[in-house]
Tab-separated table of C-alpha atoms and ligand atoms in Angstrom:
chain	number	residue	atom	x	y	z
A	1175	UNK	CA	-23.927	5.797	-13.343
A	1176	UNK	CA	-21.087	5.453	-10.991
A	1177	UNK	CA	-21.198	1.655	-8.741
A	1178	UNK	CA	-19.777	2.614	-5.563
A	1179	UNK	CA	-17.918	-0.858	-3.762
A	1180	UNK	CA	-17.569	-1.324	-0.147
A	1181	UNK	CA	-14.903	-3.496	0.852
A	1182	UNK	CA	-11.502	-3.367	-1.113
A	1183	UNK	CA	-10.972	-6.881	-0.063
A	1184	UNK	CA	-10.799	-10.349	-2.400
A	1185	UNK	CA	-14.351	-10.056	-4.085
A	1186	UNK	CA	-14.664	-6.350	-3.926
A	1187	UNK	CA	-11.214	-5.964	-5.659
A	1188	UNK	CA	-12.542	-8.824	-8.306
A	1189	UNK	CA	-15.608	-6.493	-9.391
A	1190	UNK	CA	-13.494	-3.086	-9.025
A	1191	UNK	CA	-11.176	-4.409	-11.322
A	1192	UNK	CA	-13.501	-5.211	-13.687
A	1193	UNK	CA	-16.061	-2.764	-14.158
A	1194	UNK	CA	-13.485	0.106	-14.261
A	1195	UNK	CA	-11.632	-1.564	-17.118
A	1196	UNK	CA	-14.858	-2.058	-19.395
A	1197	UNK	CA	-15.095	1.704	-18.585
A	1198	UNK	CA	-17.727	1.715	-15.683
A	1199	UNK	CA	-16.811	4.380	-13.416
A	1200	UNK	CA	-16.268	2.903	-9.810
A	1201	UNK	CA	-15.696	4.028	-6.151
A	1202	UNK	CA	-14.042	2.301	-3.508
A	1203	UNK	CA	-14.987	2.809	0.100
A	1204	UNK	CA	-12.664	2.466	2.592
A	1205	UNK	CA	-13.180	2.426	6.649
A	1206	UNK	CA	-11.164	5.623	7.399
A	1207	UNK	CA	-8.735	7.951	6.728
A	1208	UNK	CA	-6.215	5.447	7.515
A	1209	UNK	CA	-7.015	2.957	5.049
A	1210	UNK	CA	-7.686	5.696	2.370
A	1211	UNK	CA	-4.137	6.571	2.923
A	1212	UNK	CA	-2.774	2.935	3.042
A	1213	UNK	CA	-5.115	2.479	-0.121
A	1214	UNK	CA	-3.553	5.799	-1.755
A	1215	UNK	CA	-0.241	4.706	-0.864
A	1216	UNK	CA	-0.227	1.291	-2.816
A	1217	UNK	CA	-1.249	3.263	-5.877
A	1218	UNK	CA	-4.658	1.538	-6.180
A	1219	UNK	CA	-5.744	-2.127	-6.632
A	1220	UNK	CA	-3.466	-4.706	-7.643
A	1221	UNK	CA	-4.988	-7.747	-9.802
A	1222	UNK	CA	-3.003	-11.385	-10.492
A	1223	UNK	CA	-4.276	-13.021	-13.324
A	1224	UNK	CA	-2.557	-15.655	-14.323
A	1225	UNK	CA	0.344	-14.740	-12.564
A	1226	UNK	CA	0.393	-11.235	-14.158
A	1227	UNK	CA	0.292	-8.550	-11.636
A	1228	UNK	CA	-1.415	-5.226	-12.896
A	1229	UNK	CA	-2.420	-2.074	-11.075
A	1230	UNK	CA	-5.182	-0.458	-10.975
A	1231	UNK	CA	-6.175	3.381	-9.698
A	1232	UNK	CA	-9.716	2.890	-8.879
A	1233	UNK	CA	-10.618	5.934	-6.964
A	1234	UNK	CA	-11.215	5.506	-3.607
A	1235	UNK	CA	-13.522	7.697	-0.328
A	1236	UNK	CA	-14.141	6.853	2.752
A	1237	UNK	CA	-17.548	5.649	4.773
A	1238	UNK	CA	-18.090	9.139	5.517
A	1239	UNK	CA	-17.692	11.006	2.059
A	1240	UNK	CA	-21.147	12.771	1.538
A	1241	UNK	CA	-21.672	11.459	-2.316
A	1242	UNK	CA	-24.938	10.059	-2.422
A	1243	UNK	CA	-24.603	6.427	-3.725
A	1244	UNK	CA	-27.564	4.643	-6.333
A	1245	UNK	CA	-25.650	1.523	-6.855
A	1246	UNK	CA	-23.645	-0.218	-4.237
A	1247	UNK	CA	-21.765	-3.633	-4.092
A	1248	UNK	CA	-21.484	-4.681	-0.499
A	1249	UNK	CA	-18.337	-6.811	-0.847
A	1250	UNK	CA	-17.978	-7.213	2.749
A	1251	UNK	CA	-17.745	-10.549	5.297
A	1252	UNK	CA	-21.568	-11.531	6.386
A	1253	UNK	CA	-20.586	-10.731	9.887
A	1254	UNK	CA	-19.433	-6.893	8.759
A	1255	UNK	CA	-23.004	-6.364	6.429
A	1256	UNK	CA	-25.070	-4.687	9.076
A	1257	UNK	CA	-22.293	-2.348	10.614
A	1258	UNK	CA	-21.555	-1.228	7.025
A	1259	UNK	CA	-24.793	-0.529	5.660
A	1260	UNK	CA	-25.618	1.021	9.000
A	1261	UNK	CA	-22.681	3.696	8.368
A	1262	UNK	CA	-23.772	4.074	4.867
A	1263	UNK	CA	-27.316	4.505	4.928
A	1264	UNK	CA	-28.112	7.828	4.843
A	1265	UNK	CA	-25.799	8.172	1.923
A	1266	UNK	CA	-28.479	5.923	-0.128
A	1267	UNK	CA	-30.538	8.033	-3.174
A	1268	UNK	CA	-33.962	7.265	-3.162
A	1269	UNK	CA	-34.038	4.440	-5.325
A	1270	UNK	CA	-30.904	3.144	-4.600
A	1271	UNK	CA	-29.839	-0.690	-5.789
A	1272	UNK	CA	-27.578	-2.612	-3.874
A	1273	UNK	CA	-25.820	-6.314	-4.377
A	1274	UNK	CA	-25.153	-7.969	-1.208
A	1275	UNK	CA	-21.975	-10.660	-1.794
A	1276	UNK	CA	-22.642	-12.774	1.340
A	1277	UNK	CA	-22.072	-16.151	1.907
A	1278	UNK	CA	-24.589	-17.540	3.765
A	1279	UNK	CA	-27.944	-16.788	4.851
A	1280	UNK	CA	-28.822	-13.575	7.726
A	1281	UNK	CA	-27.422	-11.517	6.880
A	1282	UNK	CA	-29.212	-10.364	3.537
A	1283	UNK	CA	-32.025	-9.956	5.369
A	1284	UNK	CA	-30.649	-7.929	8.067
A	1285	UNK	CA	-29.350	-5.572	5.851
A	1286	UNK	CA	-32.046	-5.073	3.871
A	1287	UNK	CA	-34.240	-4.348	6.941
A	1288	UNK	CA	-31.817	-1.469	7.547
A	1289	UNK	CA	-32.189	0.029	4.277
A	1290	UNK	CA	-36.113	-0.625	3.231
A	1291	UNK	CA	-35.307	2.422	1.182
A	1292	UNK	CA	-33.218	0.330	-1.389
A	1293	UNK	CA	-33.745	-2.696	-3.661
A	1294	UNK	CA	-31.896	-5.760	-2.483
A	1295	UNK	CA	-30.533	-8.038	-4.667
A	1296	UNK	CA	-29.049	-11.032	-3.114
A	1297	UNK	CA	-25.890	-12.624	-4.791
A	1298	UNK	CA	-24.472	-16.745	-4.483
A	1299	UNK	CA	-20.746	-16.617	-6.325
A	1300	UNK	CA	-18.333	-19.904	-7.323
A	1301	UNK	CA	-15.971	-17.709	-7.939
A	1302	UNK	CA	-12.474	-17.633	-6.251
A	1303	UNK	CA	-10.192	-14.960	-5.369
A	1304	UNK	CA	-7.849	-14.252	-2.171
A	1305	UNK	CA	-5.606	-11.286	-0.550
A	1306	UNK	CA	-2.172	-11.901	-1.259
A	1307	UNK	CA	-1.645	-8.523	0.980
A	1308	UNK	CA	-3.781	-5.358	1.325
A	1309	UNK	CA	-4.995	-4.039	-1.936
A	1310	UNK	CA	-3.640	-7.074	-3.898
A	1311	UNK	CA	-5.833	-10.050	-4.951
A	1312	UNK	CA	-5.260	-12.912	-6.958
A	1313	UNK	CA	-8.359	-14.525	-8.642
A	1314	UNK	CA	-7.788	-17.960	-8.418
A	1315	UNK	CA	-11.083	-19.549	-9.793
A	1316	UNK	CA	-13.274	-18.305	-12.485
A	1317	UNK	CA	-16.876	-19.071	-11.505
A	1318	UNK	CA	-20.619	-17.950	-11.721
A	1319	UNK	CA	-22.592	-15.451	-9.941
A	1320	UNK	CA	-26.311	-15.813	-9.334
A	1321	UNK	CA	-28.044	-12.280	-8.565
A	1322	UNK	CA	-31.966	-11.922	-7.961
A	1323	UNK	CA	-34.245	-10.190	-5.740
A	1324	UNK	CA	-36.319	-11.984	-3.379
A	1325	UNK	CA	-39.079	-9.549	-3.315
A	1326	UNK	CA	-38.817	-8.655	-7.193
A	1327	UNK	CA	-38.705	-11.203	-10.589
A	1328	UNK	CA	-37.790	-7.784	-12.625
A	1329	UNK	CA	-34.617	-8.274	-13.310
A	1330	UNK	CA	-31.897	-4.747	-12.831
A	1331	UNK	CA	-31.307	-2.446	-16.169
A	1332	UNK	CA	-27.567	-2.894	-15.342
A	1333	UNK	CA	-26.829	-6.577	-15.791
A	1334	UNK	CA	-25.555	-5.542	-19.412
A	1335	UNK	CA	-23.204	-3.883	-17.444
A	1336	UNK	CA	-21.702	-6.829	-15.543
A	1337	UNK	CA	-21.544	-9.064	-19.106
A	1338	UNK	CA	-19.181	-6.181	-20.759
A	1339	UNK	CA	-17.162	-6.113	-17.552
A	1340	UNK	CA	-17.036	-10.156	-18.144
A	1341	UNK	CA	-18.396	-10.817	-14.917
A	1342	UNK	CA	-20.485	-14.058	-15.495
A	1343	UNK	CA	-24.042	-14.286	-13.995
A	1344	UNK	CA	-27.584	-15.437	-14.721
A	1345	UNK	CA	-30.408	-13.896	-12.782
A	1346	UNK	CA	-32.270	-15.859	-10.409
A	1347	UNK	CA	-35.606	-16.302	-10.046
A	1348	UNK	CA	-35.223	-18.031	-6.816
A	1349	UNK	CA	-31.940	-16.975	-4.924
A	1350	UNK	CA	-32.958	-17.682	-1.704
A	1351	UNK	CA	-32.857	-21.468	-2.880
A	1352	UNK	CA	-29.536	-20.953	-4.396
A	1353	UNK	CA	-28.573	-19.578	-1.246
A	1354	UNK	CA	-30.300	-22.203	0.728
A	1355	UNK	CA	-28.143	-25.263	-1.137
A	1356	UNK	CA	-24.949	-23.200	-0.827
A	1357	UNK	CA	-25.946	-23.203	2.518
A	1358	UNK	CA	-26.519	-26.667	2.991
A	1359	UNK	CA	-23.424	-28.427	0.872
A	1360	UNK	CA	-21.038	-25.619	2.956
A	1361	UNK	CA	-22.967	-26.908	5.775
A	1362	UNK	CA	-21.845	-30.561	5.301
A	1363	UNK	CA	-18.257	-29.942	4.085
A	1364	UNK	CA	-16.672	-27.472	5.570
A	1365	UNK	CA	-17.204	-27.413	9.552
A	1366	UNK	CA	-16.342	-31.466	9.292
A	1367	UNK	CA	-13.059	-30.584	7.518
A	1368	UNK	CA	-11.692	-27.995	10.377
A	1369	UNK	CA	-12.773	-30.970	12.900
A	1370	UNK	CA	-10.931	-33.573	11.208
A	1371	UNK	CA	-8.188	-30.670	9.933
A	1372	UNK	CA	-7.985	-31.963	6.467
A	1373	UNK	CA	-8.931	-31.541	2.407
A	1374	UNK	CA	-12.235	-31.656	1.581
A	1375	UNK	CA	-11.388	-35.150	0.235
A	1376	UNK	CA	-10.096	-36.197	3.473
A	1377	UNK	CA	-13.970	-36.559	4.156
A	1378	UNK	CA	-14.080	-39.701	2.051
A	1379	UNK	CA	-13.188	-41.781	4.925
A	1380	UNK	CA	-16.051	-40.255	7.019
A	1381	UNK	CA	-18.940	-41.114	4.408
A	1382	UNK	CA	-21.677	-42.272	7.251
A	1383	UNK	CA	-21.025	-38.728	9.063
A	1384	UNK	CA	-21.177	-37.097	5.916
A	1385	UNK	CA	-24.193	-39.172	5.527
A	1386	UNK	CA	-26.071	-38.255	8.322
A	1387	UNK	CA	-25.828	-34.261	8.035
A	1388	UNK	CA	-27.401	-34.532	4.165
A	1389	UNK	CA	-30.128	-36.223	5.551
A	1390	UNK	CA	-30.744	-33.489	8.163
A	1391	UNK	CA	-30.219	-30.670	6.560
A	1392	UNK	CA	-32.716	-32.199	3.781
A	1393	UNK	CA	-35.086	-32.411	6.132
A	1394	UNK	CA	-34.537	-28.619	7.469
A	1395	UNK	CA	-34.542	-27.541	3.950
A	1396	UNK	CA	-38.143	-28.861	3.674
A	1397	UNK	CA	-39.244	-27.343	6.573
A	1398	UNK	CA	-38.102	-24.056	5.852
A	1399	UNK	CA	-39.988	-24.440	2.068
A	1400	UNK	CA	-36.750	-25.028	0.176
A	1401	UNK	CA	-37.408	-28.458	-1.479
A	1402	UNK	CA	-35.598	-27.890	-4.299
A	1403	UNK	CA	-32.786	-27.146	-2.557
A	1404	UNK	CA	-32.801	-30.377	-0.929
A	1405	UNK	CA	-33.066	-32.588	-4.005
A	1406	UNK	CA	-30.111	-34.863	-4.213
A	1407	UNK	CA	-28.240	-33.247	-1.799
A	1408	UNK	CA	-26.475	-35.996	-0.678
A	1409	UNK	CA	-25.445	-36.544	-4.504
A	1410	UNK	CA	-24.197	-33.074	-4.734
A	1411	UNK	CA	-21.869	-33.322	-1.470
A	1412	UNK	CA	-20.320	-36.511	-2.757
A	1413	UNK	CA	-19.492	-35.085	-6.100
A	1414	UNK	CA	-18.120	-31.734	-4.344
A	1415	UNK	CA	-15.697	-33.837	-1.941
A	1416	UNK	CA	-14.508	-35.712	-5.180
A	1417	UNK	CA	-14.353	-32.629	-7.286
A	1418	UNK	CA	-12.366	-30.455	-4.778
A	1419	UNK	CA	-10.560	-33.411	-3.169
A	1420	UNK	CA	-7.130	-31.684	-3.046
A	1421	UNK	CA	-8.877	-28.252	-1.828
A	1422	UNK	CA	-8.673	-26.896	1.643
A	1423	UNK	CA	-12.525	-25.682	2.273
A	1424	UNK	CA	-12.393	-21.876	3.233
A	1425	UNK	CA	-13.588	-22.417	6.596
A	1426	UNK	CA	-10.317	-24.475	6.805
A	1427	UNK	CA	-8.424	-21.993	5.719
A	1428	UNK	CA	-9.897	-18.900	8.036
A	1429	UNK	CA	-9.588	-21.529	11.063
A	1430	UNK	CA	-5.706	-22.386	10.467
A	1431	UNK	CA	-4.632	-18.711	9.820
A	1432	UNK	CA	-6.707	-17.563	13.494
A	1433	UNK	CA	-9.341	-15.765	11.023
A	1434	UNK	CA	-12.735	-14.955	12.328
A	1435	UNK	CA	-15.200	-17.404	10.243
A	1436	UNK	CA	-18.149	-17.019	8.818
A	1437	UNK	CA	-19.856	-20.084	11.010
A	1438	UNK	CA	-23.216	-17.682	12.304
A	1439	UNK	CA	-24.314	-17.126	8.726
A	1440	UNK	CA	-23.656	-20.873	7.963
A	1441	UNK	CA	-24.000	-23.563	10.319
A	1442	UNK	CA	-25.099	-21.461	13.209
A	1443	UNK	CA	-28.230	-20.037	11.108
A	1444	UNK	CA	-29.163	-23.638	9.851
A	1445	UNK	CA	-29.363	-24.853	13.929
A	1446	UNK	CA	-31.380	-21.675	14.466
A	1447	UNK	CA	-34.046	-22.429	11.338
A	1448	UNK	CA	-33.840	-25.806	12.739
A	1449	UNK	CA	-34.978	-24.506	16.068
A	1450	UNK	CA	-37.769	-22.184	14.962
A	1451	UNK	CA	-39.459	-24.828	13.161
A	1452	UNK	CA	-38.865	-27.338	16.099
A	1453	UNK	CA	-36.664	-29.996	14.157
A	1454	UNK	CA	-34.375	-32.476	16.176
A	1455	UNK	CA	-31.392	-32.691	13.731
A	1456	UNK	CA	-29.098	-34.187	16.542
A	1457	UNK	CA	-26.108	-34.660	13.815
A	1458	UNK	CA	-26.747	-31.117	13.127
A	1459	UNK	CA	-27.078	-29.747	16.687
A	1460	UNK	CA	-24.050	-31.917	17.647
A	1461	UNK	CA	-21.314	-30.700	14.891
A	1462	UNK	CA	-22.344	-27.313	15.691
A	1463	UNK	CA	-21.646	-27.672	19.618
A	1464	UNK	CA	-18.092	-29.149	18.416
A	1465	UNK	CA	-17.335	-26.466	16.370
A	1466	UNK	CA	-18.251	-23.771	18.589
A	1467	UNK	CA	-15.848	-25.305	21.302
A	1468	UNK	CA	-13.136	-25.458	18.374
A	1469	UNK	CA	-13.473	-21.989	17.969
A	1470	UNK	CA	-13.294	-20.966	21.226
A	1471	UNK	CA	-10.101	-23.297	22.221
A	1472	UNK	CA	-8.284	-20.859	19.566
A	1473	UNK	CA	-9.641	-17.847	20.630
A	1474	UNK	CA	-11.653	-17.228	17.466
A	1475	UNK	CA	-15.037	-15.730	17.717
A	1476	UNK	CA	-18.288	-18.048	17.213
A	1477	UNK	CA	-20.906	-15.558	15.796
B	1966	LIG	P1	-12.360	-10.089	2.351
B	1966	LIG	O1	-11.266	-10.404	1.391
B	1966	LIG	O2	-12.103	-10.292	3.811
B	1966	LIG	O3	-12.803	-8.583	2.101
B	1966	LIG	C1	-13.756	-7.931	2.874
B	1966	LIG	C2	-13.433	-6.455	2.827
B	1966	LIG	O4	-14.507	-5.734	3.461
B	1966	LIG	C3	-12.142	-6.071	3.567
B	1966	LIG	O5	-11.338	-5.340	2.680
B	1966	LIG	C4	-12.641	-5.198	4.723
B	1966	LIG	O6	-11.808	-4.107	5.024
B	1966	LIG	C5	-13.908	-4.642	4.121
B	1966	LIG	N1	-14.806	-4.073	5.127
B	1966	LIG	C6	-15.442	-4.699	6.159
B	1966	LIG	N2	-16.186	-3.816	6.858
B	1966	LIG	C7	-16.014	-2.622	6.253
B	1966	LIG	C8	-16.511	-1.310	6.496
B	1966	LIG	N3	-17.347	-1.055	7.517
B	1966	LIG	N4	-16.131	-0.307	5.677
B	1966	LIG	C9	-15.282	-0.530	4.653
B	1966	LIG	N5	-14.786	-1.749	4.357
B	1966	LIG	C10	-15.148	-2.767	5.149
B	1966	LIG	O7	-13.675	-10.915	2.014
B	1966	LIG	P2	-14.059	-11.685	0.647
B	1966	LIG	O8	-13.266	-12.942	0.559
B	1966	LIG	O9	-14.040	-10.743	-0.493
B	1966	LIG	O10	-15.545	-12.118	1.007
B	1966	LIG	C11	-16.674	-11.260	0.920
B	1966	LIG	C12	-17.907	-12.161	0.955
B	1966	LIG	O11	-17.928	-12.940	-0.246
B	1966	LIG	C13	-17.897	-13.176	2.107
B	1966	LIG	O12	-19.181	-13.373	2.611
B	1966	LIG	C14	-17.386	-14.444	1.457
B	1966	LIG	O13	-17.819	-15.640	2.093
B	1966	LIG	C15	-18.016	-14.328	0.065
B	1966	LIG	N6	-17.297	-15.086	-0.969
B	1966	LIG	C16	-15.956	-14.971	-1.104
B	1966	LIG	C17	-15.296	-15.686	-2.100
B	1966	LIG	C18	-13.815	-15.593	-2.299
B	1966	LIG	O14	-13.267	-16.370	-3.108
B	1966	LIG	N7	-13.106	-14.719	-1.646
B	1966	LIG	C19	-16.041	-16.536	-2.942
B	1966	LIG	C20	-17.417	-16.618	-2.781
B	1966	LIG	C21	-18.039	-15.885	-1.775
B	1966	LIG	P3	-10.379	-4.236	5.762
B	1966	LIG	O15	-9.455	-4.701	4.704
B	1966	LIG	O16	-10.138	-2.830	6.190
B	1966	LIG	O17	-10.576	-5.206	6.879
C-alpha cells in the first residue's frame, strides 16, 4: 500500500527517502502546480548523508490529485496541520491512517477533529534534519520516533514497514505524555535562548530562571493529568542544556533567519492549559508576554 507524504520539506524528505528505498511505494504532495514543477524540475529529492548527496525521484501530485489516500504522513509545520488536512480530506479512504509529525501540542487534536473519519496516530521525533534549499535535506541527527494513538493501544500493521525503511521507533502507549515533556523541556529551553540570543548552554548562567519555569510547568503538567511527564523535569532540562551546550535551539534558529515559529503549539498552548485549569504560573505567563513582543518587534507572527 502506497504512503502518500505531505510536505516535501526536512522531515517529510527524511521519511520519503526512506521508505522508497526499502521499496515502499511513496507519493509526495505538493501545494500546486508550481511547486510540482519546481519539484519536477530538481529531478526529485535530494538526501545528504554524511556529506554524500544522492537523488531521489519520489513521485510527486499535488493537493488536488483525486487518488484516494489510506496512509498519510503529515510532515507539515503545526501551524500548516489544519489547512492541509482541510484540503485533503475528502481524498481520505474510509479507514484511512494518518501520522501527524508535529511538534507540540494543538494541533494533533485539531486535525484529527477534521478528519474523525481516520485513525490518528500522534508522533514525538529526536531526530534532526534541515533544508539546505528546496527539495534538498541534510539529516543531521539520527534520533527516535515515538508513534501511538491516543484513542487506540492497538498498535498499526505497518510499523514493520518503518523498521525495514530503518526508521527507528517504539510505539507508545502514552504519547500524549511524550508529547507533554517535549512540550515542557522545549518550553524551558528554547523561548529563554531567543531572549538571551544564545546556545542552549548559554542558559547555564541563568540557572534560577531556568529554575523557576520547571517548577511551573511541573505544576501545569499535574494539572492537566500528566504526572509522569513532570517527574524530574528540572533534572532533564539541566542535562539537555549540558548535552546540547554548543547547539542553537530551533526556535533560535527560526527567530534569527525571520522564520515564522512554532511558539502557539509550544509555549502559547502551555499558558492556555494553564489558563483553563486556572493556574498562576507568573514565570510562565511572563516569558510568554516577552516573547510575543520579541516576535512582533521583528515582524514575525505570534500564533
Ligand atoms: P519544513 O522543513 O518547514 O517542511 C514543512 C513542509 O510542509 C514544507 O515543504 C512545506 O511546503 C510543506 N507544506 C506546508 N503546508 C503545505 C500544504 N498545504 N501542502 C503541501 N505542503 C505543505 O518542516 P520540518 O522541519 O520538516 O518540520 C515538520 C514538523 O516536524 C514541525 O512541527 C517540526 O517542529 C517537527 N520536527 C522537525 C524536526 C527537524 O529536525 N526538522 C525534528 C523534530 C520535529 P513549502 O516548501 O511549499 O513551504
Amino acid at each position: 500500500m502506497s504512503w502518500h507524504i505531505l510536505g516535501a520539506g526536512s522531515l517529510g524528505c527524511l521519511w520519503a527517502v526512506r521508505l522508497a528505498r526499502a521499496g515502499v511505494p511513496v507519493q509526495l504532495i505538493l501545494r500546486d502546480p508550481q511547486r510540482l514543477q519546481a519539484y519536477q524540475e530538481a529531478g526529485g529529492l535530494c538526501l545528504v548523508e554524511q556529506d554524500q548527496a544522492r537523488l531521489y525521484a519520489i513521485p510527486g501530485q499535488t493537493l488536488d490529485n483525486p487518488e484516494p489516500i489510506r496512509r498519510l504522513l503529515l510532515a507539515c509545520k503545526a501551524y500548516d496541520a489544519e489547512a492541509a488536512i482541510a484540503g485533503l480530506a475528502p481524498r481520505l479512504a474510509a479507514g484511512a491512517e494518518l501520522v501527524l509529525l508535529q511538534n507540540g501540542l494543538g494541533s494533533q487534536d485539531a486535525v484529527a477533529n477534521l478528519v474523525p473519519q481516520a485513525r490518528c496516530i500522534y508522533a514525538s521525533s529526536t531526530e534532526g534534519a534541515f533544508r539546505q534549499k528546496d527539495f534538498q535535506v541534510v539529516f543531521a541527527g539520527h534520533g527516535h520516533t515515538w508513534l501511538g494513538d491516543p484513542l487506540k493501544l492497538e498498535p498499526p500493521t505497518w510499523l514493520a514497514e518503518l523498521k525495514s525503511s530503518g526508521i527507528v521507533h517504539d510505539w507508545s502507549l502514552d504519547i500524549l505524555s511524550r508529547l507533554w515533556r517535549k512540550l515542557a523541556l522545549n518550553c524551558a529551553i528554547n523561548p529563554l535562548t531567543v531572549l538571551y540570543d544564545c546556545r542552549n548552554g548559554g542558559l547555564r548562567e541563568h540557572p534560577a530562571e531556568v529554575a523557576s519555569l520547571c517548577n511551573e510547568l511541573g505544576e501545569l503538567l499535574q494539572s492537566c493529568g500528566q504526572s509522569l511527564a513532570a517527574e524530574d523535569l528540572h533534572g532533564e532540562v539541566q542535562r539537555v542544556i549540558q548535552a546540547t551546550a554548543a547547539n542553537y535551539s530551533s526556535m533560535h534558529q527560526d527567530v534569527s533567519q525571520g522564520r515564522r515559529t512554532e511558539i502557539a503549539y509550544l509555549l502559547g498552548y502551555a499558558c492556555a492549559a494553564a489558563q483553563r485549569h486556572r493556574l498562576v504560573l507568573p514565570h510562565l505567563q511572563a516569558l510568554h508576554s516577552r516573547l510575543l513582543g520579541h516576535l512582533h518587534a521583528r515582524g514575525l507572527p505570534s500564533h
